PDB file of C-alpha atoms in Angstrom:
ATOM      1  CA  UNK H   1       3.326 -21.053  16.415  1.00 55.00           C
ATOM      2  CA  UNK H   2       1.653 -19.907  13.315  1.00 63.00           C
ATOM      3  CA  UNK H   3      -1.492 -21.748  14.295  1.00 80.00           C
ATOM      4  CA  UNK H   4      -1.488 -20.114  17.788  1.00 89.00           C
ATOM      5  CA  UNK H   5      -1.406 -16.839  16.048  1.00 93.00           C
ATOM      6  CA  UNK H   6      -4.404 -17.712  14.026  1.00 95.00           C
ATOM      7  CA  UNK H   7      -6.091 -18.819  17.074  1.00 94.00           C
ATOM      8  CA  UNK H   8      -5.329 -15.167  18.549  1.00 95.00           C
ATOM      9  CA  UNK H   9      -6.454 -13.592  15.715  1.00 96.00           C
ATOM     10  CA  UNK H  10      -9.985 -15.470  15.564  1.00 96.00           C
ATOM     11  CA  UNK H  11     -10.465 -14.671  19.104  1.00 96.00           C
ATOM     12  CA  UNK H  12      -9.603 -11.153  18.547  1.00 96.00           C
ATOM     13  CA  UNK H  13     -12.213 -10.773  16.148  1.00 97.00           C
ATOM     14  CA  UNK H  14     -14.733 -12.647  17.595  1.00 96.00           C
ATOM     15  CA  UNK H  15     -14.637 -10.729  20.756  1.00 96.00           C
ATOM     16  CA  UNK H  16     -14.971  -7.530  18.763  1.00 96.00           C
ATOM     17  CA  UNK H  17     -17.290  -8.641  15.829  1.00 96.00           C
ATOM     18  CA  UNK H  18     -19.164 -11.517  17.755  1.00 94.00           C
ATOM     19  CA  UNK H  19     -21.292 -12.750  14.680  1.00 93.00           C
ATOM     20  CA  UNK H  20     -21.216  -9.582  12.334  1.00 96.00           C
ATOM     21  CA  UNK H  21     -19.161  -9.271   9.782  1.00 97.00           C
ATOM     22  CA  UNK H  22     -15.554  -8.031  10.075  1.00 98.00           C
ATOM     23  CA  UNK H  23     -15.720  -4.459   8.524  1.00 98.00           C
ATOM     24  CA  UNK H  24     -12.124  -4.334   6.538  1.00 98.00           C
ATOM     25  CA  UNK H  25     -10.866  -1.451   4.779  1.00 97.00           C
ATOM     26  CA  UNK H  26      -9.266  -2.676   1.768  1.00 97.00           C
ATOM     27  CA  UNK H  27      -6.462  -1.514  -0.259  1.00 95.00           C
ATOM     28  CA  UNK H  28      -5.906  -4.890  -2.298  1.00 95.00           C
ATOM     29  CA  UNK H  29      -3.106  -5.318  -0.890  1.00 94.00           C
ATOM     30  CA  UNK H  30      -1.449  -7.929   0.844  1.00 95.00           C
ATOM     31  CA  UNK H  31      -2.020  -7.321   4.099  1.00 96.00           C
ATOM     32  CA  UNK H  32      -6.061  -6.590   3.310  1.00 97.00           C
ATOM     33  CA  UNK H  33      -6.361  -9.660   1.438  1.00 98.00           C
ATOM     34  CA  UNK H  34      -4.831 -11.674   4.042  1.00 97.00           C
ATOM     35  CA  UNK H  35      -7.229 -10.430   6.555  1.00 98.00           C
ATOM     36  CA  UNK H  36      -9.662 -11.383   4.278  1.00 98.00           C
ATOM     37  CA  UNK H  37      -8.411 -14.176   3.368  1.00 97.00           C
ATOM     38  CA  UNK H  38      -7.730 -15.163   7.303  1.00 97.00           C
ATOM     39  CA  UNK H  39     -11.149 -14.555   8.319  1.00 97.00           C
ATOM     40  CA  UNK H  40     -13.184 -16.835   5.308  1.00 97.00           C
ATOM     41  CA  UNK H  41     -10.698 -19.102   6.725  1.00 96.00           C
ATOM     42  CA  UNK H  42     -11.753 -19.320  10.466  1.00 96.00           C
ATOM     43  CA  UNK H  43     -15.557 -19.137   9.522  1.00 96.00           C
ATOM     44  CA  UNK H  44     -15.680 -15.251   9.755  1.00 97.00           C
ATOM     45  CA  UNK H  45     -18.152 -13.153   7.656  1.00 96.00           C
ATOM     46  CA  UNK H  46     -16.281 -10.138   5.993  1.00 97.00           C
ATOM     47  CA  UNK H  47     -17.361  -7.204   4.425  1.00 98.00           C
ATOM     48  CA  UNK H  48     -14.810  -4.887   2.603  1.00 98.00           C
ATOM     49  CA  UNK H  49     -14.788  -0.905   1.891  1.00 98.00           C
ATOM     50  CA  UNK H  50     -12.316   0.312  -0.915  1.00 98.00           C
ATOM     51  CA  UNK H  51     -11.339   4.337  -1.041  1.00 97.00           C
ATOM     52  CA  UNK H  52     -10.483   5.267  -4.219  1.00 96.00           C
ATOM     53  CA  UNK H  53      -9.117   8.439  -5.139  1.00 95.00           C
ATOM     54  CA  UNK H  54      -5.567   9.864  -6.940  1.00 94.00           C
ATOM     55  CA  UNK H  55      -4.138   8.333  -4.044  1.00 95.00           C
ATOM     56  CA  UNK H  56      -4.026   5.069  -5.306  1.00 94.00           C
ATOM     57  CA  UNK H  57      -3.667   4.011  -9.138  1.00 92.00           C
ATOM     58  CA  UNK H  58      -6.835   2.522 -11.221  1.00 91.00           C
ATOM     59  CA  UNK H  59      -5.139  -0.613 -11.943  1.00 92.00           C
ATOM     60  CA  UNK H  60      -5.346  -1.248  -8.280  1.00 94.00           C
ATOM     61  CA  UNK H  61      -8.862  -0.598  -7.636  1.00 96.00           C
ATOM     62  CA  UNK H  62      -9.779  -2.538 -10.314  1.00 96.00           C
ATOM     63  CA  UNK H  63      -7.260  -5.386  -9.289  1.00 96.00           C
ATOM     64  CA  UNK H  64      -8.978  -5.227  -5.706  1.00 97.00           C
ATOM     65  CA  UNK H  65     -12.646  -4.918  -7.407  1.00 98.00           C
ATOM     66  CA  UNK H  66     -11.576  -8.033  -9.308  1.00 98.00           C
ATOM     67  CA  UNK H  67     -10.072 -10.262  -6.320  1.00 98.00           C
ATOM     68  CA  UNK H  68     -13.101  -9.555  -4.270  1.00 98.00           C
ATOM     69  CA  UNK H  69     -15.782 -10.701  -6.642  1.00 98.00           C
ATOM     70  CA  UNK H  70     -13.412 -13.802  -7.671  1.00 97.00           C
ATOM     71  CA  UNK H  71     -13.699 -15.014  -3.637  1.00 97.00           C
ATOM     72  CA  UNK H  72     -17.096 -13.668  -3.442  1.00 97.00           C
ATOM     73  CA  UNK H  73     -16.223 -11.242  -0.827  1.00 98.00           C
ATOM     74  CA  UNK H  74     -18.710  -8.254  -0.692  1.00 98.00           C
ATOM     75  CA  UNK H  75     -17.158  -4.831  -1.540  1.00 98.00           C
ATOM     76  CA  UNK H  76     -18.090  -1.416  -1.037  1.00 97.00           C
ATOM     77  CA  UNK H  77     -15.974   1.485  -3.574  1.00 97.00           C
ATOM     78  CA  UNK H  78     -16.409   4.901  -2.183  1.00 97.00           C
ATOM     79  CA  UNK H  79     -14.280   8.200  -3.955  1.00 96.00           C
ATOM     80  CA  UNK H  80     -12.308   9.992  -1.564  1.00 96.00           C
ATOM     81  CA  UNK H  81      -9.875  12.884  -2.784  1.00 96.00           C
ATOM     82  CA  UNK H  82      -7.070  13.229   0.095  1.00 96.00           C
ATOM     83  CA  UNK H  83      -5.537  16.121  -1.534  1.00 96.00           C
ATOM     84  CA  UNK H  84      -8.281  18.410  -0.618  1.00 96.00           C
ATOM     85  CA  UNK H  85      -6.845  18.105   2.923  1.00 96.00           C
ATOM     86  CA  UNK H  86      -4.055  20.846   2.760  1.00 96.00           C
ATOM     87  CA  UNK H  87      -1.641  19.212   4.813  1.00 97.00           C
ATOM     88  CA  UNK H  88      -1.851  15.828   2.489  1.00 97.00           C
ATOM     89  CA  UNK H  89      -1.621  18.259  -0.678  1.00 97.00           C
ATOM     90  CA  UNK H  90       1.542  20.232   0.693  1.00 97.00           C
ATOM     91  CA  UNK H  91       2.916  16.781   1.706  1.00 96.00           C
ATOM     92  CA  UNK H  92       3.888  17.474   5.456  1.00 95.00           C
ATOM     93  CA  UNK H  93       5.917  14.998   7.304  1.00 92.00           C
ATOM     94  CA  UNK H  94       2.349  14.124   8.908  1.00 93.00           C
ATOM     95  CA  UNK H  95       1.036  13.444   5.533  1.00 95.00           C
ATOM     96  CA  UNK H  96      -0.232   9.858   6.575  1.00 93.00           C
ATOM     97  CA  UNK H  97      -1.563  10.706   9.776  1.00 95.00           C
ATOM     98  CA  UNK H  98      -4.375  13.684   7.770  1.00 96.00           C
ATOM     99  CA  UNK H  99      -4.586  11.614   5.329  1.00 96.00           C
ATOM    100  CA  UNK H 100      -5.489   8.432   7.379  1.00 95.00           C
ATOM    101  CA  UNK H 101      -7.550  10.461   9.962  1.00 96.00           C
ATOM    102  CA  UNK H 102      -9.959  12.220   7.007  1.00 96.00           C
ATOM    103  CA  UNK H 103     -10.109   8.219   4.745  1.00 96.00           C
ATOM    104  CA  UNK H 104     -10.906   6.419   7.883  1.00 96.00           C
ATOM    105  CA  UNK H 105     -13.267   9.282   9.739  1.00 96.00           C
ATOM    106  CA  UNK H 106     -15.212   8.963   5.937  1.00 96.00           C
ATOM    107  CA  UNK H 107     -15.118   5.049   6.160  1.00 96.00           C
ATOM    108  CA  UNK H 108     -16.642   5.423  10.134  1.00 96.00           C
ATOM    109  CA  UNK H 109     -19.874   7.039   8.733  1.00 95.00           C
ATOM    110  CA  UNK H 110     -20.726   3.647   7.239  1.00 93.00           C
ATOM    111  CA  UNK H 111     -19.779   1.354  10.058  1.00 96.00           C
ATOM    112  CA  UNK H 112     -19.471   1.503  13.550  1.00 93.00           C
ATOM    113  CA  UNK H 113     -16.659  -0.556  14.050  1.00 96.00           C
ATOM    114  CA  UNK H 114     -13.639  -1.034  11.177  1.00 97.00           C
ATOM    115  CA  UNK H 115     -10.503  -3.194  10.731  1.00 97.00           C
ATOM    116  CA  UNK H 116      -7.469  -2.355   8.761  1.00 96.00           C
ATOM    117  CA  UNK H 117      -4.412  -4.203   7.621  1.00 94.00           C
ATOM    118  CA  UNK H 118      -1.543  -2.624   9.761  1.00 92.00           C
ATOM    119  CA  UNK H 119       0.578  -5.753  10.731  1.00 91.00           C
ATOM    120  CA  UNK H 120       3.067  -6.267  13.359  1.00 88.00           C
ATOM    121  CA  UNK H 121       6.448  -5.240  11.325  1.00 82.00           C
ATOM    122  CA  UNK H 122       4.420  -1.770  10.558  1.00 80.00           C
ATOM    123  CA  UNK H 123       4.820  -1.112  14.368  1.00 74.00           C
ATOM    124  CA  UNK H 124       8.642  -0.852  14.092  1.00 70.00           C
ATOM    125  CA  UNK H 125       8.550   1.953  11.500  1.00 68.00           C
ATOM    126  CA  UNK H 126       7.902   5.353  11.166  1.00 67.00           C
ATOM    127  CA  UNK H 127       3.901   5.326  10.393  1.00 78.00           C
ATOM    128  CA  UNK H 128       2.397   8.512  11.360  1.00 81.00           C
ATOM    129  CA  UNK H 129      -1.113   7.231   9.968  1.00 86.00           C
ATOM    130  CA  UNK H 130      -1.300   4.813  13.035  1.00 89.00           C
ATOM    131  CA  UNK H 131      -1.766   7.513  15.530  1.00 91.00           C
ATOM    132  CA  UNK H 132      -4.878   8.317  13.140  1.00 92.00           C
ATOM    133  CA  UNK H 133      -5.858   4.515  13.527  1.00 93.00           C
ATOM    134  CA  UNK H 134      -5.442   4.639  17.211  1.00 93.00           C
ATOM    135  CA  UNK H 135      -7.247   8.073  17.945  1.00 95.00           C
ATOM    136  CA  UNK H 136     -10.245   6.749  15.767  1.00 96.00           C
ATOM    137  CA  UNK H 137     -10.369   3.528  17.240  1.00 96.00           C
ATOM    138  CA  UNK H 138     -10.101   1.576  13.844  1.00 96.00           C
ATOM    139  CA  UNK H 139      -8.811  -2.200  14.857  1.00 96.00           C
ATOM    140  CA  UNK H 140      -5.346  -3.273  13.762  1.00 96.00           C
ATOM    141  CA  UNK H 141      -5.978  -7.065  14.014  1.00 96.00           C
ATOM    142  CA  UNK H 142      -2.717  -8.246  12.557  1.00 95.00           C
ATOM    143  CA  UNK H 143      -0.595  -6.308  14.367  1.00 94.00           C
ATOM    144  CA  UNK H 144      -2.916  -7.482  18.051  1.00 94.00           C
ATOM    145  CA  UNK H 145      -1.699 -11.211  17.024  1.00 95.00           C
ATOM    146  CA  UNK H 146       1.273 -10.432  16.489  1.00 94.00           C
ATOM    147  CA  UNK H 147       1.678 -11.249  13.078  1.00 94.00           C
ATOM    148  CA  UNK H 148       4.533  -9.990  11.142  1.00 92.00           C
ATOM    149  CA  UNK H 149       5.029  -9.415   7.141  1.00 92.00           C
ATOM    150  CA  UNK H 150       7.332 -12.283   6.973  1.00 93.00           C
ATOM    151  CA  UNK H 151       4.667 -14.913   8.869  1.00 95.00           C
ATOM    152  CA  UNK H 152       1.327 -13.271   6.834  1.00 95.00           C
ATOM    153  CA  UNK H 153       3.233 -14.499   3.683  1.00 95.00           C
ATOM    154  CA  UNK H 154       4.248 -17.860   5.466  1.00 95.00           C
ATOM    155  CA  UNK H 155       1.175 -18.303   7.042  1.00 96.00           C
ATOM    156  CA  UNK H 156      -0.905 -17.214   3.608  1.00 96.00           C
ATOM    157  CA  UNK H 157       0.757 -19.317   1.381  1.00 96.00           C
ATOM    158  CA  UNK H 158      -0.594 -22.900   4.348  1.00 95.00           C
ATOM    159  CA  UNK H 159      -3.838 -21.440   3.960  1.00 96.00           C
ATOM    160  CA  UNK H 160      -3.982 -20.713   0.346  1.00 96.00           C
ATOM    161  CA  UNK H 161      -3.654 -17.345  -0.060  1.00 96.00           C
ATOM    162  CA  UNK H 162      -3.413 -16.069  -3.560  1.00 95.00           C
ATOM    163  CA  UNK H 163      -0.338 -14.253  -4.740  1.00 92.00           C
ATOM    164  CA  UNK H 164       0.948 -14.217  -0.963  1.00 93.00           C
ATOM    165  CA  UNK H 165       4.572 -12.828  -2.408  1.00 90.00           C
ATOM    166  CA  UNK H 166       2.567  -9.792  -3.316  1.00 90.00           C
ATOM    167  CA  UNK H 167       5.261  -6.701  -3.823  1.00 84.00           C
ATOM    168  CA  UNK H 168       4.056  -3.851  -1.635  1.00 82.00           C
ATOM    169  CA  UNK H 169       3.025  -1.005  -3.353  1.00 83.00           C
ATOM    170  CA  UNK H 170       2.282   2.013  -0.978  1.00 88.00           C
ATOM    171  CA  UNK H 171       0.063   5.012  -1.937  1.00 92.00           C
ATOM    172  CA  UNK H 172       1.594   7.046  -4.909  1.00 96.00           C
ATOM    173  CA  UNK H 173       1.805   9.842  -2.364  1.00 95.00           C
ATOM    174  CA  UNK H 174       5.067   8.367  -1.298  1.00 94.00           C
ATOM    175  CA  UNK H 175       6.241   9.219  -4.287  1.00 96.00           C
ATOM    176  CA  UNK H 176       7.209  13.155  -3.526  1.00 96.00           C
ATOM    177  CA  UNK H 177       9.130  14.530  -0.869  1.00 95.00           C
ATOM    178  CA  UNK H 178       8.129  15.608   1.993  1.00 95.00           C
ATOM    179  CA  UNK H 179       6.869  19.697   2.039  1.00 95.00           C
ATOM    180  CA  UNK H 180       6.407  19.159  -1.770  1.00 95.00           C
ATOM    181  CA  UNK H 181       2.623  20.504  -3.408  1.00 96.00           C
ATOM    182  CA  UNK H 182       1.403  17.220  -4.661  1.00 96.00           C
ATOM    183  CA  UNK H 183      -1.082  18.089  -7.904  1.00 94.00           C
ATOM    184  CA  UNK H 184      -3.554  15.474  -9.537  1.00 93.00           C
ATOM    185  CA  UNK H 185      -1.819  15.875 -12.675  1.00 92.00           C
ATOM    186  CA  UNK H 186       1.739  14.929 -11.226  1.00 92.00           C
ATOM    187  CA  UNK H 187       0.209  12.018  -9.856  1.00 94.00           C
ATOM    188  CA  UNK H 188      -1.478  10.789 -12.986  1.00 92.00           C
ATOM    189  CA  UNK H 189       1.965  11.218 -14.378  1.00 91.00           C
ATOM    190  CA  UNK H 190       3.869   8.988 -12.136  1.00 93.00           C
ATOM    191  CA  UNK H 191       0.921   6.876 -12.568  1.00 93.00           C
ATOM    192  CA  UNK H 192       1.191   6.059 -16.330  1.00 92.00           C
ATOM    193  CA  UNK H 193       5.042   5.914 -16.344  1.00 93.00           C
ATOM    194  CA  UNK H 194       5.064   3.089 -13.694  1.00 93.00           C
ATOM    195  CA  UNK H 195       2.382   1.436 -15.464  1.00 91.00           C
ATOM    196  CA  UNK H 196       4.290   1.411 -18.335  1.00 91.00           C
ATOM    197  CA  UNK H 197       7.426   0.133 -16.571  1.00 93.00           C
ATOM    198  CA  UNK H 198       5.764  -2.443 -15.026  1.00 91.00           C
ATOM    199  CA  UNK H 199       4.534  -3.747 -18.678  1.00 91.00           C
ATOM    200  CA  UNK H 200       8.269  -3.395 -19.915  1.00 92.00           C
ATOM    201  CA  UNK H 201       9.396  -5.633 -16.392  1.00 90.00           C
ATOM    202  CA  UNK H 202       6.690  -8.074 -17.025  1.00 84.00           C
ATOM    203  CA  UNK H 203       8.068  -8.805 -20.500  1.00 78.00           C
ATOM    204  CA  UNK H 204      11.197 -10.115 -18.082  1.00 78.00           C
ATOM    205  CA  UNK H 205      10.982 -10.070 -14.323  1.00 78.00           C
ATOM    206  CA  UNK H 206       7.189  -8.708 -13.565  1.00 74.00           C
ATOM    207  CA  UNK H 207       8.096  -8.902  -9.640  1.00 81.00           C
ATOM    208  CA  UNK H 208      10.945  -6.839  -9.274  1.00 89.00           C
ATOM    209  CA  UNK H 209       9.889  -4.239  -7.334  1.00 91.00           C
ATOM    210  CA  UNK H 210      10.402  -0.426  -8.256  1.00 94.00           C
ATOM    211  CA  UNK H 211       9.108   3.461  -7.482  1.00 95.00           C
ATOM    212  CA  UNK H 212       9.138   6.520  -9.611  1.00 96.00           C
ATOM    213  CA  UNK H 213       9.657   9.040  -7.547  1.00 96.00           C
ATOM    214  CA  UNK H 214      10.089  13.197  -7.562  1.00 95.00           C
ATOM    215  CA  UNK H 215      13.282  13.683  -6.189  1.00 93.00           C
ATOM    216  CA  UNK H 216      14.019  17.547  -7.098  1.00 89.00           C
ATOM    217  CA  UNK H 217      16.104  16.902  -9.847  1.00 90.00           C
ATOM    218  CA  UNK H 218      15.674  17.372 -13.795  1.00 89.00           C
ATOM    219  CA  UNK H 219      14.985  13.973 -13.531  1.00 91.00           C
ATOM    220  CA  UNK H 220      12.187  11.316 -11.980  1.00 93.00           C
ATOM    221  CA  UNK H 221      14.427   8.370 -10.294  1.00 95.00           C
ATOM    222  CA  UNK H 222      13.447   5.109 -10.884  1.00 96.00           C
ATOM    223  CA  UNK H 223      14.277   3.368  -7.701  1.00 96.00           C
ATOM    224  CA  UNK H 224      15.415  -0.226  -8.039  1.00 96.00           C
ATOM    225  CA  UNK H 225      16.734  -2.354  -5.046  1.00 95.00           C
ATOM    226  CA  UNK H 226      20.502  -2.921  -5.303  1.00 96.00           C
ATOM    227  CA  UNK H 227      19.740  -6.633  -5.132  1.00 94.00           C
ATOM    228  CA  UNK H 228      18.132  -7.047  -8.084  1.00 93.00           C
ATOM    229  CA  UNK H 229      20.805  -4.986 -10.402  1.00 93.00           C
ATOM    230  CA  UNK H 230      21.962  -8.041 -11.947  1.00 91.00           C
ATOM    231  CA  UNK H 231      18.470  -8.218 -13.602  1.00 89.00           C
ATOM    232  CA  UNK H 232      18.867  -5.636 -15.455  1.00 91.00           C
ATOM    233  CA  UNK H 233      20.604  -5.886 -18.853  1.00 91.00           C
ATOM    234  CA  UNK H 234      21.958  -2.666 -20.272  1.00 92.00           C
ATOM    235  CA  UNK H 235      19.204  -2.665 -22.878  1.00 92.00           C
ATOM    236  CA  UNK H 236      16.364  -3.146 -20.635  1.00 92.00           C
ATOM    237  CA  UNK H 237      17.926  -0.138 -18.291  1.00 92.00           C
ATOM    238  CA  UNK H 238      17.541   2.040 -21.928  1.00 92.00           C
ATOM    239  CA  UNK H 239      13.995   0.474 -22.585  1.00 92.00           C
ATOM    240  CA  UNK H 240      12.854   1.661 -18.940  1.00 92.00           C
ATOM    241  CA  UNK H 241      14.786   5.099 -19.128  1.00 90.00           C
ATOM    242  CA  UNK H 242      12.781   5.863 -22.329  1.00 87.00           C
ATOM    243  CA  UNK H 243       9.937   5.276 -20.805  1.00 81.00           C
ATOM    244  CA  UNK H 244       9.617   8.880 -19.197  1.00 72.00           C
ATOM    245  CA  UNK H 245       9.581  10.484 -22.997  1.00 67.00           C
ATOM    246  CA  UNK H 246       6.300   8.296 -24.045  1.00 60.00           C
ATOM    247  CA  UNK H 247       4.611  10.490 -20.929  1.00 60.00           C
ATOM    248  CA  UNK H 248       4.854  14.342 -22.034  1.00 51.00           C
ATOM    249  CA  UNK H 249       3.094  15.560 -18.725  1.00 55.00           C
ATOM    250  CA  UNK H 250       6.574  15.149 -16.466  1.00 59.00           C
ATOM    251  CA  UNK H 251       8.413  16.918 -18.565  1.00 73.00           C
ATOM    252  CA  UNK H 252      11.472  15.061 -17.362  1.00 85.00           C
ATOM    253  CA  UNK H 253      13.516  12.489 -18.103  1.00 89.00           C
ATOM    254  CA  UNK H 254      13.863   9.175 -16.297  1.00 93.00           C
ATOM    255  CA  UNK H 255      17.155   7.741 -14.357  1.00 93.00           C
ATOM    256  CA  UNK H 256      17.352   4.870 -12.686  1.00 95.00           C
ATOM    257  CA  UNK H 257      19.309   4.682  -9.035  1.00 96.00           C
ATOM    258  CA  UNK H 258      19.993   1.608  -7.644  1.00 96.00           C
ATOM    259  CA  UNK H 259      19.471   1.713  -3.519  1.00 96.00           C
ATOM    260  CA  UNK H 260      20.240  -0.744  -0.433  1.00 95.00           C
ATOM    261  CA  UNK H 261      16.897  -0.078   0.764  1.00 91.00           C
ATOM    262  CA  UNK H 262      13.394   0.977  -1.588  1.00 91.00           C
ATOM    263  CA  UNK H 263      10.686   1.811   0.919  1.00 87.00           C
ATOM    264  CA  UNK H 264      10.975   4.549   3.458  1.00 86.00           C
ATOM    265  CA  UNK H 265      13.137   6.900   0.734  1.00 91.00           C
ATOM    266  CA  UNK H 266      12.410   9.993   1.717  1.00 91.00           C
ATOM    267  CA  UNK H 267      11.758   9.431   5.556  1.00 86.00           C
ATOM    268  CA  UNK H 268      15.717   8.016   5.275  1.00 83.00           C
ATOM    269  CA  UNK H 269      16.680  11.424   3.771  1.00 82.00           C
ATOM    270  CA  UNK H 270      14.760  12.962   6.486  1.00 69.00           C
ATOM    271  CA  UNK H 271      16.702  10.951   9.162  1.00 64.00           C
ATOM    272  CA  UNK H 272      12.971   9.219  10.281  1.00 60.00           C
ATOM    273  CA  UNK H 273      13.354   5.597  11.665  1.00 55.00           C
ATOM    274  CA  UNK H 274      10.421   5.222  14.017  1.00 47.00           C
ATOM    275  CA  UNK H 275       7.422   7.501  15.111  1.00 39.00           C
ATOM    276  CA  UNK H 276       7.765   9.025  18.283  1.00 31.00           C
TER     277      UNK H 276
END
């Protein structure tokens, strides 16, 4: 099966690419690399474009900068600021879909045609920044062969995909509720206090996978899945807690709140399963 869905995913791109390269835009992530990593695999030239902006943290531009030049992939940083987009900065419910429309309109003055990393499982949840994808065109080639989260680590770990358990990591504009003015600065502040949680994990457990997110209380929560509680010891929960005090700009305190569930917080407070 998983070869078959190779198979439809280098005819995919071969119809629609012939012998160019595969345009990619390319968070780093593990969906990106996979495509990346998918297509130097079935004899495909690539070429990759990387947005960076407050959007997305420095450690993972530089992480993607870094991955690309260690597999000799060609990649293309451009600065984008989403934020000057008012309905990204005032964080409407459409957020993703102005924010995807103005990153990938930008990324279609370079190339004519352009891939992303939406895969199949993406389809079954509430994604407003695929109705950008699909009114600009942009190509989805993960999602046309089928190929789900689950099989893209499966499948990248045959074909020797680096780091395919990768922990997702959306944009930190997921970090803020929805209808909420999003500010550099608050950004940058979220930014440096899950850095800094992330060293204090790696010390113990580097892949457990956490957000820090603006929830309208004196506090910022520190969401941690339920499964991985029994990580915790008391005096690591402290350690992370603390953390919030060594960055002055939040001018809050940290909790940690343990859910069922870690991605899709605030479109589960919103009672948001699937875009209509």
């Amino acid at each position: 099966m998983f070869n078959s869905k190779l198979e439809r995913l280098r005819t995919f791109l071969s119809e629609q690419f012939g012998k160019e390269p595969v345009n990619i835009a390319f968070s780093g992530g593990l969906d990106s690399r996979f495509l990346a990593h998918a297509c130097d695999y079935l004899g495909l030239k690539v070429r990759l474009f990387h947005i960076s902006g407050p959007h997305l943290s420095l450690q993972e531009t530089k992480d993607a900068e870094r991955w690309a030049k260690n597999h000799d992939f060609p990649l293309e940083v451009l600065v984008q600021n989403p934020l000057k987009v008012p309905e990204v900065k005032c964080n409407l419910r459409t957020r993703c879909f102005h924010c995807k429309k103005g990153l990938f309109s930008f990324l279609l003055t370079r190339v004519n045609k352009l891939c992303d990393g939406t895969n199949h499982s993406d389809l079954e949840c509430y994604r407003p920044g695929i109705r950008a994808l699909k009114e600009l065109n942009v190509l989805s080639p993960l999602a046309e062969a089928g190929l789900s989260k689950t099989e893209i680590r499966t499948i990248g770990k045959e074909i020797g995909l680096d780091n395919f358990n990768q922990v997702s990591k959306p944009c930190l504009l997921t970090r803020f509720p929805y209808n909420f003015e999003i500010t550099t600065e608050q950004i940058n502040s979220i930014e440096k206090i899950e850095q800094r949680i992330q060293e204090i994990l790696g010390e113990v457990s580097p892949e457990i996978p956490f957000r820090v997110r603006e929830i309208g209380e004196p506090y910022l929560a520190v969401h941690i899945p339920e499964s991985h509680r029994a990580s915790l010891s008391d005096s690591l929960i402290r350690k992370i807690e603390h953390a919030g005090s060594l960055e002055a700009a939040s001018g809050k305190a940290l909790k940690i709140v343990f859910l069922p569930v870690l991605s899709g917080y605030f479109d589960h407070l919103s009672g948001i399963n699937k875009e209509g």
